[in-house]
Amino acid sequence: MQTEVPMSTTDEILKLDREHVWHPYSSFLNAPVVYPVASASGCTLTLADGRQLLDGMASWWCTIHGYNHPVLNDAMQSQLGKMSHVMFGGLTHEPAVELAALLVDITPPSLNKVFFSDSGSVAVEVAMKMALQYWHSQGKPQKSRLLSLRNGYHGDTFGAMSVCDPVTGMHHLFSNNLTQQLFVSAPVAGYDTPWDESYISEMQQALDQHHGELAAVILEPIVQGAGGMRFYPPKYLQRVRELCDHYDVLLIADEIATGFGRSGTLFACEHAGIEPDILCLGKALTGGYMTLAATLCNTRVSDGICRGEAGVFMHGPTFMGNPLACATALASTRLLLQSDWQQRVHDIKASLHKGLAPCSELDHVSDVRVLGAIGVVELEKPVHMATIQQELVNEGVWIRPFGKLVYVMPPYVMSAEELERLTAAMVRVVSDPARCFEP
Ligand SMILES: *Cc1c(COP(=O)(O)O)cnc(C)c1O
């Protein structure tokens, strides 16, 4: 009789994972290594085998207060005892209303209407639909295209994808299904670069030529995230706002990544002192606990939509305003506002600056940049993911590079000692080409 050696639970999980489960941008043919996480607390992920990793990613910008936070746990548990969900058509509830009021309060003053949805991509779809319905209501349905920036990232659904960078978003794959939007080059100047009017000329020309068919400009204010981790000057954003006013085009600010303090101001629009017509929030909205997003707009947009042909805004997700997610978002946002987040983000910025500085000496590093609680090391060529991921895990840190970028955006609660450990590990791995590139 053949005796079967029972697989350990972790091996079983990994086997089933490889057979059945898609991961972000993954393949089943060349399945990437994935690390099973058993639990997470503070800034530390504990793997199933007991190894502990210091988390430099805040689970993709979300976990600003760290994992397993007592205040957020309490908020969820208390809401769970009341109701985890109830439909939003014809019904309302305290968590959604209080959250909406708080978001209206802390975002630029003219934004006063809030649409809740499930994820960032959907918040972008909602923003785009708002812009289209607005111009329809104004008797200008021909204003139906969007103008976006190259290197932008706005999500993975079809509308959102149509305004993502055409190359990294592989637009040619979907060319029959994607709306053909307009693009201008990404801003060339860095955050601190002295302003030159030439930086805005392509945007100005595009608006001058196409404003008659443009519903909105959509951009990530100040920080282009997943499309390249690039920082650009506040003046660029100011000039875009002026041009949108001049050419009568709406401005959509996608702050899904930058919202809630990440860039050093509560919202990145504040660097430029501008107000968008439509604002998208997500990611850190619930402190990384739940999936929730919000699209805010001003009265001009909401009035237009409601006076238009449809008479209503044509969107209504099943899980709209999910009470559990809203209660968590409310607790997370209050926790943030009560904390000394500005000092925290400032201290993280200083730590990242100091900690990553040795990388700028390296031949194979093209740039090191820090803004708010975001630290980026850009290499001369793309990393070899399998190699560098393993090396970073061996160093006890969780950092997930992409392309030429090795970057961190830690939880705001990360201590000075932890930040030092995080950046030191990053420097050790990046310093050695054998640990970064194709073996
Ligand atoms: C992550 C992100 C999105 C998409 O959000 P999902 O929740 O992943 O759908 C959209 N815009 C920006 C700027 C993002 O960083």
Short mmCIF file of C-alpha atoms and ligand atoms in Angstrom, two decimals:
data_model
loop_
_atom_site.label_atom_id
_atom_site.label_comp_id
_atom_site.label_asym_id
_atom_site.label_seq_id
_atom_site.Cartn_x
_atom_site.Cartn_y
_atom_site.Cartn_z
CA MET A 1 0.00 0.00 0.00
CA GLN A 2 1.23 3.40 -0.91
CA THR A 3 1.39 5.83 1.92
CA GLU A 4 0.64 9.41 1.07
CA VAL A 5 2.51 12.09 2.87
CA PRO A 6 -0.08 14.69 3.85
CA MET A 7 0.72 18.12 2.49
CA SER A 8 1.06 20.91 4.93
CA THR A 9 -1.79 23.39 4.77
CA THR A 10 0.48 26.05 3.34
CA ASP A 11 1.64 23.82 0.52
CA GLU A 12 -1.97 22.95 -0.23
CA ILE A 13 -2.92 26.60 -0.31
CA LEU A 14 -0.05 27.39 -2.64
CA LYS A 15 -0.93 24.51 -4.94
CA LEU A 16 -4.58 25.56 -5.18
CA ASP A 17 -3.47 29.16 -5.65
CA ARG A 18 -1.26 28.20 -8.59
CA GLU A 19 -4.06 26.17 -10.15
CA HIS A 20 -7.02 28.49 -9.74
CA VAL A 21 -6.30 32.00 -8.57
CA TRP A 22 -5.45 35.03 -10.68
CA HIS A 23 -3.20 37.58 -9.02
CA PRO A 24 -2.76 41.17 -10.25
CA TYR A 25 -1.21 41.18 -13.72
CA SER A 26 -0.25 37.51 -13.45
CA SER A 27 0.05 34.44 -15.65
CA PHE A 28 -0.70 30.77 -14.99
CA LEU A 29 2.01 29.68 -17.43
CA ASN A 30 4.82 31.38 -15.64
CA ALA A 31 3.25 31.68 -12.22
CA PRO A 32 5.05 34.17 -10.02
CA VAL A 33 6.10 33.24 -6.50
CA VAL A 34 3.50 34.36 -3.99
CA TYR A 35 4.04 34.50 -0.24
CA PRO A 36 1.20 33.32 2.01
CA VAL A 37 0.46 35.87 4.74
CA ALA A 38 -0.94 34.54 8.02
CA SER A 39 -1.54 37.84 9.77
CA ALA A 40 -0.50 41.47 9.87
CA SER A 41 -0.12 43.96 12.68
CA GLY A 42 1.30 47.47 12.83
CA CYS A 43 3.80 47.66 9.96
CA THR A 44 4.62 43.96 9.95
CA LEU A 45 3.33 41.12 7.79
CA THR A 46 3.73 37.62 9.27
CA LEU A 47 4.12 34.90 6.68
CA ALA A 48 2.67 31.42 7.11
CA ASP A 49 6.16 30.06 7.85
CA GLY A 50 6.62 32.59 10.65
CA ARG A 51 8.91 34.99 8.83
CA GLN A 52 8.16 38.65 9.45
CA LEU A 53 8.35 41.33 6.77
CA LEU A 54 8.41 45.05 7.38
CA ASP A 55 5.82 46.50 5.00
CA GLY A 56 7.02 49.33 2.78
CA MET A 57 3.97 49.25 0.50
CA ALA A 58 1.07 49.93 2.89
CA SER A 59 -0.75 47.40 0.67
CA TRP A 60 -0.62 49.74 -2.34
CA TRP A 61 -1.01 53.11 -0.61
CA CYS A 62 -3.94 52.03 1.58
CA THR A 63 -2.84 51.01 5.07
CA ILE A 64 -1.94 54.42 6.45
CA HIS A 65 -2.53 53.53 10.12
CA GLY A 66 -0.91 50.09 9.92
CA TYR A 67 -2.61 46.70 10.18
CA ASN A 68 -4.92 45.43 12.89
CA HIS A 69 -5.48 48.87 14.39
CA PRO A 70 -7.66 48.81 17.53
CA VAL A 71 -9.66 51.91 16.55
CA LEU A 72 -10.52 50.57 13.10
CA ASN A 73 -11.19 47.09 14.46
CA ASP A 74 -13.63 48.61 16.98
CA ALA A 75 -15.37 50.69 14.33
CA MET A 76 -15.93 47.64 12.17
CA GLN A 77 -17.04 45.41 15.01
CA SER A 78 -19.48 47.98 16.29
CA GLN A 79 -20.97 48.52 12.82
CA LEU A 80 -21.14 44.76 12.23
CA GLY A 81 -23.45 44.41 15.23
CA LYS A 82 -25.86 46.93 13.64
CA MET A 83 -25.78 45.97 9.95
CA SER A 84 -22.99 45.16 7.57
CA HIS A 85 -24.98 46.15 4.51
CA VAL A 86 -28.29 47.54 3.38
CA MET A 87 -29.28 48.73 -0.10
CA PHE A 88 -28.83 52.44 -0.78
CA GLY A 89 -31.80 52.91 -3.12
CA GLY A 90 -34.56 54.52 -1.04
CA LEU A 91 -32.63 53.97 2.20
CA THR A 92 -29.85 55.84 3.94
CA HIS A 93 -27.76 55.48 7.11
CA GLU A 94 -25.53 57.34 9.48
CA PRO A 95 -22.14 55.94 8.38
CA ALA A 96 -22.59 57.01 4.75
CA VAL A 97 -24.06 60.41 5.57
CA GLU A 98 -21.46 61.27 8.19
CA LEU A 99 -18.65 60.12 5.93
CA ALA A 100 -19.99 62.18 3.03
CA ALA A 101 -20.25 65.26 5.26
CA LEU A 102 -16.70 64.74 6.52
CA LEU A 103 -15.31 64.33 2.99
CA VAL A 104 -17.11 67.49 1.87
CA ASP A 105 -15.60 69.24 4.86
CA ILE A 106 -11.96 68.27 4.24
CA THR A 107 -11.79 68.41 0.42
CA PRO A 108 -11.66 71.67 -1.58
CA PRO A 109 -14.68 73.86 -0.62
CA SER A 110 -16.62 73.76 -3.89
CA LEU A 111 -16.91 69.96 -3.84
CA ASN A 112 -20.14 69.19 -1.99
CA LYS A 113 -21.79 66.13 -3.55
CA VAL A 114 -20.52 62.59 -2.90
CA PHE A 115 -21.10 59.40 -4.88
CA PHE A 116 -19.92 56.20 -3.14
CA SER A 117 -18.74 53.17 -5.09
CA ASP A 118 -16.76 49.99 -4.57
CA SER A 119 -13.31 50.63 -5.95
CA GLY A 120 -11.05 53.26 -7.41
CA SER A 121 -11.63 52.18 -11.00
CA VAL A 122 -15.37 52.50 -10.54
CA ALA A 123 -14.91 55.94 -8.95
CA VAL A 124 -13.11 56.94 -12.17
CA GLU A 125 -15.91 55.48 -14.32
CA VAL A 126 -18.37 57.50 -12.26
CA ALA A 127 -16.29 60.67 -12.68
CA MET A 128 -16.14 60.19 -16.45
CA LYS A 129 -19.87 59.54 -16.65
CA MET A 130 -20.55 62.66 -14.57
CA ALA A 131 -18.55 64.74 -17.04
CA LEU A 132 -20.36 63.24 -20.04
CA GLN A 133 -23.82 63.66 -18.52
CA TYR A 134 -22.97 67.22 -17.56
CA TRP A 135 -22.14 68.25 -21.12
CA HIS A 136 -25.16 66.39 -22.45
CA SER A 137 -27.30 68.46 -20.11
CA GLN A 138 -25.71 71.65 -21.48
CA GLY A 139 -26.79 70.76 -25.01
CA LYS A 140 -23.17 69.94 -25.94
CA PRO A 141 -23.10 66.15 -26.30
CA GLN A 142 -20.19 66.53 -28.72
CA LYS A 143 -18.02 67.36 -25.68
CA SER A 144 -17.51 63.67 -24.97
CA ARG A 145 -13.78 62.91 -25.03
CA LEU A 146 -11.23 63.09 -22.25
CA LEU A 147 -7.77 64.55 -22.28
CA SER A 148 -5.26 62.66 -20.17
CA LEU A 149 -1.53 62.58 -19.45
CA ARG A 150 0.89 59.96 -20.65
CA ASN A 151 2.28 57.88 -17.77
CA GLY A 152 -1.10 58.29 -16.07
CA TYR A 153 -2.87 55.46 -14.28
CA HIS A 154 -6.59 55.55 -13.48
CA GLY A 155 -7.65 51.92 -13.06
CA ASP A 156 -8.37 48.75 -15.00
CA THR A 157 -12.02 48.96 -16.11
CA PHE A 158 -12.66 49.99 -19.71
CA GLY A 159 -13.43 53.66 -19.17
CA ALA A 160 -10.56 54.06 -16.75
CA MET A 161 -8.25 52.08 -19.03
CA SER A 162 -9.02 54.43 -21.94
CA VAL A 163 -7.37 57.28 -20.02
CA CYS A 164 -4.36 55.26 -18.76
CA ASP A 165 -1.02 55.52 -20.51
CA PRO A 166 -1.59 54.01 -23.98
CA VAL A 167 1.71 52.07 -23.98
CA THR A 168 1.82 50.61 -20.47
CA GLY A 169 -1.98 50.17 -20.65
CA MET A 170 -1.55 48.19 -23.91
CA HIS A 171 -4.30 50.13 -25.68
CA HIS A 172 -3.62 48.34 -28.97
CA LEU A 173 -4.87 45.07 -27.40
CA PHE A 174 -8.24 46.64 -26.76
CA SER A 175 -8.36 49.17 -29.56
CA ASN A 176 -11.81 48.03 -30.76
CA ASN A 177 -13.29 48.45 -27.31
CA LEU A 178 -11.57 51.51 -25.92
CA THR A 179 -12.80 55.03 -26.46
CA GLN A 180 -10.05 56.90 -28.28
CA GLN A 181 -9.10 59.63 -25.84
CA LEU A 182 -6.57 62.43 -26.26
CA PHE A 183 -3.16 62.38 -24.60
CA VAL A 184 -0.41 64.87 -23.95
CA SER A 185 3.11 64.07 -22.72
CA ALA A 186 3.61 63.64 -19.01
CA PRO A 187 4.94 66.77 -17.30
CA VAL A 188 8.71 66.80 -17.85
CA ALA A 189 9.66 68.85 -14.81
CA GLY A 190 10.10 67.51 -11.27
CA TYR A 191 8.27 68.87 -8.24
CA ASP A 192 10.89 71.52 -7.46
CA THR A 193 11.94 72.43 -11.00
CA PRO A 194 11.67 76.20 -11.56
CA TRP A 195 8.68 76.90 -13.77
CA ASP A 196 8.99 77.44 -17.47
CA GLU A 197 5.89 78.24 -19.52
CA SER A 198 7.01 75.72 -22.15
CA TYR A 199 6.08 72.93 -19.72
CA ILE A 200 2.40 73.60 -20.36
CA SER A 201 2.49 74.35 -24.09
CA GLU A 202 1.45 70.88 -25.28
CA MET A 203 -1.52 70.89 -22.90
CA GLN A 204 -2.44 74.38 -24.03
CA GLN A 205 -2.30 73.39 -27.71
CA ALA A 206 -4.39 70.27 -27.13
CA LEU A 207 -7.06 72.27 -25.32
CA ASP A 208 -6.96 75.04 -27.90
CA GLN A 209 -7.47 72.57 -30.75
CA HIS A 210 -9.88 70.13 -29.16
CA HIS A 211 -11.90 71.92 -26.46
CA GLY A 212 -15.05 71.67 -28.59
CA GLU A 213 -14.99 67.87 -28.24
CA LEU A 214 -13.53 67.67 -24.74
CA ALA A 215 -15.65 66.90 -21.68
CA ALA A 216 -12.81 66.94 -19.18
CA VAL A 217 -9.14 66.78 -18.45
CA ILE A 218 -8.37 63.88 -16.11
CA LEU A 219 -5.09 63.67 -14.20
CA GLU A 220 -3.44 62.53 -11.01
CA PRO A 221 -2.51 65.78 -9.24
CA ILE A 222 1.24 66.23 -8.47
CA VAL A 223 2.07 62.49 -8.25
CA GLN A 224 1.68 60.14 -11.20
CA GLY A 225 1.55 56.85 -9.34
CA ALA A 226 1.33 53.41 -10.95
CA GLY A 227 2.28 54.88 -14.35
CA GLY A 228 5.79 55.86 -13.26
CA MET A 229 5.95 57.34 -9.73
CA ARG A 230 6.67 60.79 -11.16
CA PHE A 231 6.27 64.07 -9.26
CA TYR A 232 5.48 67.28 -11.13
CA PRO A 233 5.35 71.01 -10.25
CA PRO A 234 2.25 72.53 -8.59
CA LYS A 235 2.39 75.29 -11.18
CA TYR A 236 1.55 72.74 -13.88
CA LEU A 237 -1.66 71.91 -12.05
CA GLN A 238 -2.48 75.60 -11.59
CA ARG A 239 -2.02 76.22 -15.30
CA VAL A 240 -4.19 73.21 -16.20
CA ARG A 241 -6.96 74.60 -13.97
CA GLU A 242 -6.68 78.02 -15.66
CA LEU A 243 -6.74 76.46 -19.11
CA CYS A 244 -9.77 74.30 -18.24
CA ASP A 245 -11.60 77.44 -17.13
CA HIS A 246 -10.55 79.33 -20.21
CA TYR A 247 -11.59 76.61 -22.64
CA ASP A 248 -14.67 75.51 -20.69
CA VAL A 249 -13.53 71.96 -20.00
CA LEU A 250 -14.10 70.19 -16.67
CA LEU A 251 -11.17 69.07 -14.52
CA ILE A 252 -11.20 65.62 -12.89
CA ALA A 253 -8.56 65.08 -10.18
CA ASP A 254 -7.85 61.42 -9.48
CA GLU A 255 -6.57 61.45 -5.88
CA ILE A 256 -7.13 57.75 -5.33
CA ALA A 257 -3.42 57.32 -4.57
CA THR A 258 -2.55 60.79 -3.26
CA GLY A 259 -5.53 61.39 -0.98
CA PHE A 260 -5.30 61.39 2.82
CA GLY A 261 -1.89 62.93 3.30
CA ARG A 262 0.40 60.77 1.20
CA SER A 263 2.04 63.64 -0.71
CA GLY A 264 2.46 65.85 2.37
CA THR A 265 -0.83 67.75 2.06
CA LEU A 266 -4.18 66.15 2.89
CA PHE A 267 -5.02 66.20 -0.83
CA ALA A 268 -2.44 66.77 -3.55
CA CYS A 269 -4.56 69.54 -5.14
CA GLU A 270 -3.63 71.63 -2.10
CA HIS A 271 -0.01 71.87 -3.34
CA ALA A 272 -1.41 74.05 -6.12
CA GLY A 273 -4.34 75.56 -4.24
CA ILE A 274 -6.75 74.50 -6.98
CA GLU A 275 -10.22 72.96 -6.92
CA PRO A 276 -11.16 70.30 -9.44
CA ASP A 277 -14.77 69.98 -10.65
CA ILE A 278 -14.73 66.27 -9.90
CA LEU A 279 -12.52 64.40 -7.40
CA CYS A 280 -11.91 60.66 -7.07
CA LEU A 281 -10.94 59.09 -3.73
CA GLY A 282 -10.22 55.47 -2.80
CA LYS A 283 -7.28 53.42 -1.55
CA ALA A 284 -6.50 54.96 1.91
CA LEU A 285 -10.15 56.02 2.38
CA THR A 286 -10.85 53.09 4.73
CA GLY A 287 -7.29 52.92 6.08
CA GLY A 288 -6.83 49.82 3.92
CA TYR A 289 -9.54 47.79 5.66
CA MET A 290 -12.31 47.65 3.10
CA THR A 291 -12.88 48.37 -0.54
CA LEU A 292 -14.61 51.74 -0.89
CA ALA A 293 -14.26 54.74 -3.17
CA ALA A 294 -15.93 58.10 -3.57
CA THR A 295 -16.42 60.56 -6.42
CA LEU A 296 -17.10 64.14 -5.34
CA CYS A 297 -18.35 66.95 -7.57
CA ASN A 298 -19.34 70.59 -7.34
CA THR A 299 -22.82 72.09 -7.69
CA ARG A 300 -22.22 73.12 -11.29
CA VAL A 301 -21.77 69.46 -12.24
CA SER A 302 -24.53 68.05 -10.02
CA ASP A 303 -27.07 70.72 -11.06
CA GLY A 304 -26.27 70.20 -14.71
CA ILE A 305 -26.71 66.43 -14.47
CA CYS A 306 -29.99 66.69 -12.55
CA ARG A 307 -31.47 69.23 -14.97
CA GLY A 308 -30.44 67.15 -17.99
CA GLU A 309 -32.44 64.77 -20.13
CA ALA A 310 -32.12 61.77 -17.80
CA GLY A 311 -32.99 63.94 -14.80
CA VAL A 312 -30.89 61.62 -12.61
CA PHE A 313 -27.31 60.49 -12.47
CA MET A 314 -27.28 57.11 -14.22
CA HIS A 315 -25.28 54.98 -11.79
CA GLY A 316 -26.11 52.88 -8.71
CA PRO A 317 -23.87 50.04 -7.56
CA THR A 318 -25.39 47.19 -5.51
CA PHE A 319 -22.99 47.83 -2.65
CA MET A 320 -23.21 51.62 -2.87
CA GLY A 321 -22.46 53.26 0.48
CA ASN A 322 -21.78 49.92 2.17
CA PRO A 323 -22.24 50.69 5.90
CA LEU A 324 -19.35 48.54 7.09
CA ALA A 325 -16.95 50.22 4.68
CA CYS A 326 -18.33 53.71 5.41
CA ALA A 327 -18.07 53.22 9.18
CA THR A 328 -14.47 52.11 8.76
CA ALA A 329 -13.66 55.02 6.47
CA LEU A 330 -15.20 57.44 8.95
CA ALA A 331 -13.09 56.01 11.78
CA SER A 332 -9.95 55.98 9.64
CA THR A 333 -10.37 59.55 8.44
CA ARG A 334 -11.14 60.85 11.93
CA LEU A 335 -8.12 58.97 13.27
CA LEU A 336 -5.96 60.59 10.61
CA LEU A 337 -7.28 64.10 11.31
CA GLN A 338 -6.79 63.67 15.06
CA SER A 339 -3.22 62.46 14.58
CA ASP A 340 -0.15 64.59 13.92
CA TRP A 341 -0.12 63.18 10.39
CA GLN A 342 1.63 66.23 8.90
CA GLN A 343 4.56 65.79 11.27
CA ARG A 344 4.55 62.03 10.66
CA VAL A 345 4.62 62.41 6.88
CA HIS A 346 7.29 65.09 7.21
CA ASP A 347 9.44 62.81 9.38
CA ILE A 348 8.98 59.90 6.97
CA LYS A 349 10.04 62.17 4.13
CA ALA A 350 13.22 63.10 6.03
CA SER A 351 13.95 59.43 6.83
CA LEU A 352 13.43 58.37 3.22
CA HIS A 353 15.65 61.21 2.00
CA LYS A 354 18.46 60.23 4.31
CA GLY A 355 17.97 56.49 4.03
CA LEU A 356 17.82 56.33 0.23
CA ALA A 357 20.57 58.89 -0.44
CA PRO A 358 23.30 56.20 -0.91
CA CYS A 359 21.38 54.96 -3.96
CA SER A 360 22.01 58.19 -5.87
CA GLU A 361 25.74 57.31 -5.95
CA LEU A 362 25.10 54.13 -7.92
CA ASP A 363 25.86 53.87 -11.65
CA HIS A 364 22.78 51.79 -12.39
CA VAL A 365 20.44 54.23 -10.58
CA SER A 366 19.08 57.10 -12.67
CA ASP A 367 17.12 58.98 -10.02
CA VAL A 368 16.22 59.03 -6.34
CA ARG A 369 13.20 61.16 -5.40
CA VAL A 370 11.08 61.70 -2.33
CA LEU A 371 7.80 63.55 -1.88
CA GLY A 372 5.71 63.32 1.27
CA ALA A 373 5.73 59.68 2.43
CA ILE A 374 6.77 58.36 -1.00
CA GLY A 375 10.35 57.29 -1.74
CA VAL A 376 11.39 56.23 -5.24
CA VAL A 377 14.60 54.75 -6.62
CA GLU A 378 14.53 54.66 -10.41
CA LEU A 379 17.02 52.28 -12.01
CA GLU A 380 18.59 52.53 -15.47
CA LYS A 381 16.81 49.38 -16.62
CA PRO A 382 13.91 47.18 -15.48
CA VAL A 383 14.45 44.92 -12.49
CA HIS A 384 14.10 41.14 -12.71
CA MET A 385 11.01 40.69 -10.56
CA ALA A 386 11.60 37.12 -9.37
CA THR A 387 15.18 37.93 -8.35
CA ILE A 388 14.64 41.24 -6.59
CA GLN A 389 11.43 40.14 -4.87
CA GLN A 390 13.20 37.16 -3.32
CA GLU A 391 16.17 39.33 -2.28
CA LEU A 392 13.92 41.90 -0.59
CA VAL A 393 12.02 39.17 1.27
CA ASN A 394 15.34 37.67 2.36
CA GLU A 395 16.15 41.10 3.82
CA GLY A 396 12.91 40.98 5.82
CA VAL A 397 11.06 43.73 3.96
CA TRP A 398 7.99 43.80 1.74
CA ILE A 399 8.65 46.06 -1.23
CA ARG A 400 7.11 45.33 -4.63
CA PRO A 401 9.05 46.97 -7.46
CA PHE A 402 7.74 47.38 -10.99
CA GLY A 403 9.63 48.14 -14.19
CA LYS A 404 12.62 50.30 -13.31
CA LEU A 405 11.09 51.45 -10.04
CA VAL A 406 11.89 50.30 -6.53
CA TYR A 407 9.76 52.44 -4.25
CA VAL A 408 8.13 52.62 -0.83
CA MET A 409 5.11 54.36 0.65
CA PRO A 410 5.03 53.08 4.22
CA PRO A 411 2.20 53.28 6.73
CA TYR A 412 2.34 56.67 8.52
CA VAL A 413 2.80 54.86 11.84
CA MET A 414 6.16 53.40 10.84
CA SER A 415 8.78 54.21 13.50
CA ALA A 416 12.12 55.89 12.80
CA GLU A 417 13.90 52.61 13.58
CA GLU A 418 11.67 50.67 11.19
CA LEU A 419 12.15 53.26 8.46
CA GLU A 420 15.89 52.95 8.85
CA ARG A 421 15.64 49.18 8.59
CA LEU A 422 13.39 49.47 5.52
CA THR A 423 15.64 51.87 3.61
CA ALA A 424 18.84 50.07 4.63
CA ALA A 425 17.46 46.80 3.23
CA MET A 426 16.39 48.58 0.07
CA VAL A 427 19.84 50.15 -0.36
CA ARG A 428 21.60 46.80 0.18
CA VAL A 429 19.52 45.09 -2.50
CA VAL A 430 19.58 47.96 -4.99
CA SER A 431 23.36 48.41 -4.55
CA ASP A 432 24.07 44.94 -5.90
CA PRO A 433 23.13 44.52 -9.59
CA ALA A 434 23.16 40.74 -9.11
CA ARG A 435 20.26 41.11 -6.68
CA CYS A 436 18.19 43.35 -9.00
CA PHE A 437 18.63 42.33 -12.58
CA GLU A 438 18.39 39.27 -14.83
CA PRO A 439 20.70 36.62 -13.36
C1 LIG B 1 -5.16 52.47 -7.72
C2 LIG B 1 -5.63 53.59 -8.54
C3 LIG B 1 -6.84 53.54 -9.25
C4 LIG B 1 -7.70 52.29 -9.30
O1 LIG B 1 -8.21 51.93 -8.06
P1 LIG B 1 -8.69 50.41 -7.82
O2 LIG B 1 -9.26 50.44 -6.44
O3 LIG B 1 -7.49 49.55 -7.98
O4 LIG B 1 -9.74 50.12 -8.86
C5 LIG B 1 -7.24 54.65 -9.94
N1 LIG B 1 -6.49 55.77 -9.96
C6 LIG B 1 -5.33 55.87 -9.28
C7 LIG B 1 -4.56 57.15 -9.30
C8 LIG B 1 -4.85 54.79 -8.56
O5 LIG B 1 -3.68 54.87 -7.91
#
